[in-house]
Amino acid sequence: MFRMRRSERTRVMILLEDHNIRPSPRKSQHFLVDEGILDRIVEYGDVGLNDRVLEIGAGVGSLTSRLLKRSEHVYAIEVDSRLSEILKERCAQANVINADALKIDLPEFDKVISNLPYSISSRITLKILKSGFKMGILMYQAEFVRRITAPPGTKEYGRLSVFTQALADVEILESVSRDAFYPRPDVHSVLIRLRPKEDVVENKDLFLEFITGLFSNRRKRLSKVLGSMGYDVKDLDDEILDLRPDELDVSRIIELYRSLI
Ligand code: SAM
């Protein structure tokens, strides 16, 4: 007998209704239900059988179930225990971790592929960049992508732009309409690929501390900023000391860091 195939949107709505769950905007619970985009995310990730894939904020498993068709090692982190239970039922082969991704040590992984909870975009991106990831396929709010890709001299250019661009190549894959999600969010989304750059800095925590110090005084001259951070600047050129942190491009910031550390 002919059986109608359910769309992902219908499947997600039924799963939530059956479990009496109302999506919480505070937890960024906007589920990606566009099947074309879900399939393309897995393609962009070029997921292989032995890839250890990490998904942060796995929701009800729309992406997890697709990742499991390609890899035997999928780690799905989800903070909401009700959604984790659904995940365990729907994606029995996944390693479901019911936890706040910001509060745990991430499992060892090769690729991070996620429709991220936008409420933790900055902190989770720093955590991913500090990890030994090999590739990231990540969905963000469009405004956040403008921040991480911002060039010097713009108001969006800050420590997040520098840390991201210093440690990874960022490729914009597609912009995603609000209609691709249930419930529909207020913001537009953008899907990107991150590939780590090799051996830029040894101690990423120290590098982040350095650029955080620089950008907490972004409009002051470097002579002042570096002095207040406790660096001896007597060997630096006057030309650079006269600039402001947000006028330096990423390669000059790395050069400056290396010369001072
Ligand atoms: N990946 C699913 C999808 O594409 O349909 C859901 C994505 S939804 C944008 C974000 C998910 O992250 C929600 O299920 C939410 O409960 C979860 N979440 C929110 N904050 C989290 C955190 N700190 N750690 C782990 N998961 C979190």
XYZ file of C-alpha atoms and ligand atoms in Angstrom:
288
model
C 0.000 0.000 0.000
C 1.209 3.523 -0.803
C 2.336 5.470 2.301
C 2.872 9.215 2.239
C 6.342 10.316 3.310
C 6.303 12.924 6.054
C 8.171 16.164 5.493
C 10.807 17.051 8.102
C 8.681 20.036 9.125
C 5.689 17.774 9.862
C 7.913 15.222 11.635
C 9.396 17.886 13.936
C 5.982 19.400 14.689
C 4.553 15.959 15.547
C 7.548 15.027 17.734
C 7.233 18.263 19.701
C 3.482 17.953 20.049
C 3.624 14.277 21.086
C 6.092 15.210 23.846
C 4.170 18.307 24.820
C 7.132 20.599 24.127
C 6.798 24.256 23.227
C 10.051 25.457 21.624
C 11.851 27.959 23.850
C 13.302 31.036 22.078
C 15.572 31.554 25.124
C 17.291 28.254 24.309
C 17.447 29.182 20.591
C 15.012 26.388 19.776
C 14.409 27.062 16.091
C 14.659 23.741 14.311
C 16.001 23.515 10.776
C 13.336 21.726 8.745
C 14.309 22.488 5.133
C 15.363 19.099 3.780
C 17.428 20.524 0.923
C 19.553 22.534 3.357
C 19.821 19.652 5.853
C 21.102 17.381 3.052
C 23.515 20.012 1.760
C 24.987 20.563 5.239
C 26.054 16.907 5.294
C 27.455 17.225 1.742
C 29.435 20.362 2.621
C 30.904 18.447 5.566
C 32.043 15.678 3.205
C 31.358 13.284 6.073
C 33.111 9.924 5.875
C 32.481 6.698 7.800
C 35.409 7.240 10.165
C 34.935 10.960 10.772
C 34.146 11.756 14.383
C 31.378 14.291 13.999
C 30.264 16.664 16.724
C 26.860 18.324 16.637
C 26.206 21.085 19.159
C 22.538 21.700 19.937
C 21.123 18.648 18.178
C 17.462 19.426 18.922
C 15.164 16.626 17.786
C 17.747 15.059 15.485
C 16.873 16.335 11.998
C 20.550 16.806 11.193
C 21.785 14.041 13.517
C 19.800 11.387 11.642
C 21.400 12.488 8.361
C 24.908 12.564 9.843
C 24.386 9.001 11.085
C 23.825 7.813 7.519
C 27.419 8.841 6.759
C 29.399 8.328 9.963
C 29.473 5.774 12.746
C 30.779 8.305 15.281
C 28.306 11.082 15.886
C 28.348 13.005 19.185
C 25.174 15.006 19.713
C 25.183 17.552 22.537
C 21.794 18.862 23.642
C 21.092 20.897 26.777
C 17.337 20.237 26.958
C 16.714 16.868 28.605
C 13.320 16.477 26.915
C 14.930 16.859 23.480
C 17.792 14.538 24.489
C 15.224 11.819 25.191
C 13.708 12.283 21.735
C 17.210 12.181 20.246
C 18.014 8.905 21.988
C 14.833 7.345 20.583
C 15.179 8.756 17.083
C 18.966 8.462 16.716
C 19.835 5.396 18.783
C 23.343 5.025 17.273
C 24.369 8.586 18.192
C 26.331 9.336 21.363
C 23.836 11.710 22.914
C 25.275 14.026 25.561
C 22.671 15.834 27.628
C 24.685 18.874 28.736
C 25.435 22.539 28.227
C 28.115 22.557 25.507
C 29.806 25.525 27.189
C 30.236 23.705 30.478
C 31.755 20.403 29.392
C 34.991 19.285 27.795
C 34.029 18.570 24.198
C 34.564 14.961 23.117
C 37.450 14.325 20.680
C 36.139 15.052 17.201
C 37.241 15.784 13.626
C 34.356 17.798 12.202
C 31.824 19.990 13.931
C 28.601 20.226 11.972
C 25.803 22.146 13.632
C 22.890 24.445 13.368
C 24.149 26.235 16.459
C 22.125 27.748 19.292
C 22.608 31.428 18.427
C 22.473 32.484 22.074
C 25.929 30.936 22.618
C 27.507 31.830 19.233
C 30.495 33.802 20.563
C 31.497 31.496 23.389
C 31.016 28.252 21.452
C 32.955 29.621 18.466
C 35.922 30.478 20.680
C 35.717 26.965 22.148
C 35.644 25.354 18.695
C 38.559 27.468 17.467
C 40.636 26.439 20.489
C 39.899 22.745 19.859
C 41.754 20.565 17.374
C 38.906 20.657 14.817
C 39.545 19.744 11.168
C 36.456 21.345 9.660
C 33.351 23.176 10.780
C 30.055 23.497 8.928
C 28.151 25.938 11.084
C 24.899 27.851 10.902
C 24.866 31.279 12.541
C 22.781 34.395 12.675
C 23.774 36.558 9.653
C 24.837 39.442 11.895
C 27.282 37.186 13.749
C 28.875 36.096 10.449
C 29.373 39.772 9.571
C 31.271 40.140 12.864
C 33.606 37.187 12.370
C 34.380 38.146 8.764
C 34.680 41.911 9.380
C 37.752 43.726 7.977
C 39.813 46.241 10.000
C 38.444 49.736 10.359
C 34.802 48.624 10.547
C 32.666 48.762 13.674
C 32.125 44.978 13.581
C 35.876 44.318 13.620
C 36.849 43.083 17.072
C 38.458 40.286 19.030
C 36.068 37.721 17.571
C 36.942 38.737 13.984
C 40.664 38.620 14.742
C 40.613 35.328 16.641
C 38.494 33.628 13.963
C 40.396 34.975 10.953
C 43.758 34.281 12.596
C 42.952 30.640 13.301
C 40.655 29.657 10.442
C 39.651 30.297 6.850
C 36.011 31.283 6.721
C 33.949 30.413 3.645
C 30.354 31.547 3.253
C 28.330 28.634 1.874
C 24.802 29.968 1.675
C 22.415 32.397 3.248
C 19.369 30.721 4.720
C 15.871 32.124 4.847
C 13.868 32.294 8.068
C 11.317 29.968 6.434
C 13.801 27.090 6.646
C 13.167 26.877 10.407
C 10.328 25.884 12.713
C 9.320 28.017 14.513
C 10.342 30.859 12.178
C 13.048 33.014 13.835
C 13.241 36.821 13.639
C 16.741 36.770 12.167
C 18.371 35.628 8.927
C 20.945 32.861 8.994
C 24.146 32.085 7.142
C 25.898 28.753 6.736
C 29.695 28.836 6.741
C 32.653 26.472 6.502
C 35.618 26.896 8.864
C 38.964 25.281 8.083
C 41.743 25.649 10.626
C 44.981 27.366 9.595
C 48.109 25.539 10.596
C 50.221 26.464 13.631
C 49.422 30.162 13.746
C 50.066 30.501 17.458
C 51.140 27.906 19.983
C 49.176 29.089 22.965
C 45.672 30.004 21.775
C 44.472 31.022 25.257
C 47.304 33.529 25.583
C 46.654 34.861 22.077
C 42.969 35.351 22.926
C 43.935 37.131 26.147
C 46.244 39.410 24.118
C 43.613 40.416 21.565
C 40.974 40.792 24.273
C 43.334 43.273 25.963
C 43.903 45.132 22.683
C 40.224 45.448 21.817
C 39.083 46.486 25.252
C 40.763 49.785 24.307
C 40.138 49.712 20.582
C 40.127 53.505 20.023
C 43.304 54.282 21.993
C 46.765 54.326 20.412
C 48.820 51.167 20.727
C 51.521 52.974 22.720
C 48.928 53.514 25.477
C 47.092 50.198 25.108
C 50.212 48.017 25.161
C 51.697 50.059 28.020
C 48.556 49.530 30.112
C 48.740 45.798 29.328
C 52.230 45.791 30.850
C 54.289 45.319 27.674
C 57.654 46.952 27.129
C 57.203 48.747 23.792
C 60.604 50.433 23.417
C 61.654 48.129 20.548
C 58.497 48.720 18.518
C 58.349 51.191 15.585
C 56.672 54.546 16.221
C 54.578 53.918 13.123
C 52.794 50.957 14.724
C 52.609 52.552 18.189
C 50.685 55.428 16.675
C 47.946 53.154 15.309
C 44.785 52.002 17.085
C 44.007 48.289 17.582
C 41.073 48.310 15.153
C 43.307 49.700 12.380
C 45.596 46.651 12.430
C 44.837 43.769 10.107
C 44.991 40.212 11.392
C 48.498 39.465 10.108
C 49.895 42.594 11.807
C 48.232 41.610 15.075
C 49.818 38.147 14.887
C 53.195 39.767 14.090
C 52.816 42.148 17.044
C 51.844 39.299 19.372
C 54.866 37.248 18.292
C 57.219 40.160 18.804
C 55.958 40.799 22.349
C 55.436 37.292 23.741
N 20.215 21.053 15.371
C 18.781 21.188 15.498
C 18.177 21.539 14.168
O 18.921 21.915 13.278
O 16.978 21.442 14.012
C 18.412 22.228 16.559
C 19.059 23.543 16.412
S 18.405 24.760 17.491
C 18.899 26.216 16.599
C 19.554 24.835 18.817
C 19.480 23.692 19.815
O 20.533 23.892 20.764
C 18.213 23.582 20.621
O 17.732 22.274 20.562
C 18.605 23.958 22.057
O 17.877 23.266 23.055
C 20.064 23.582 22.067
N 20.902 24.376 22.997
C 20.726 25.656 23.420
N 21.733 26.032 24.220
C 22.576 24.961 24.318
C 23.792 24.726 25.016
N 24.341 25.683 25.792
N 24.391 23.517 24.901
C 23.828 22.553 24.131
N 22.675 22.709 23.441
C 22.054 23.905 23.532
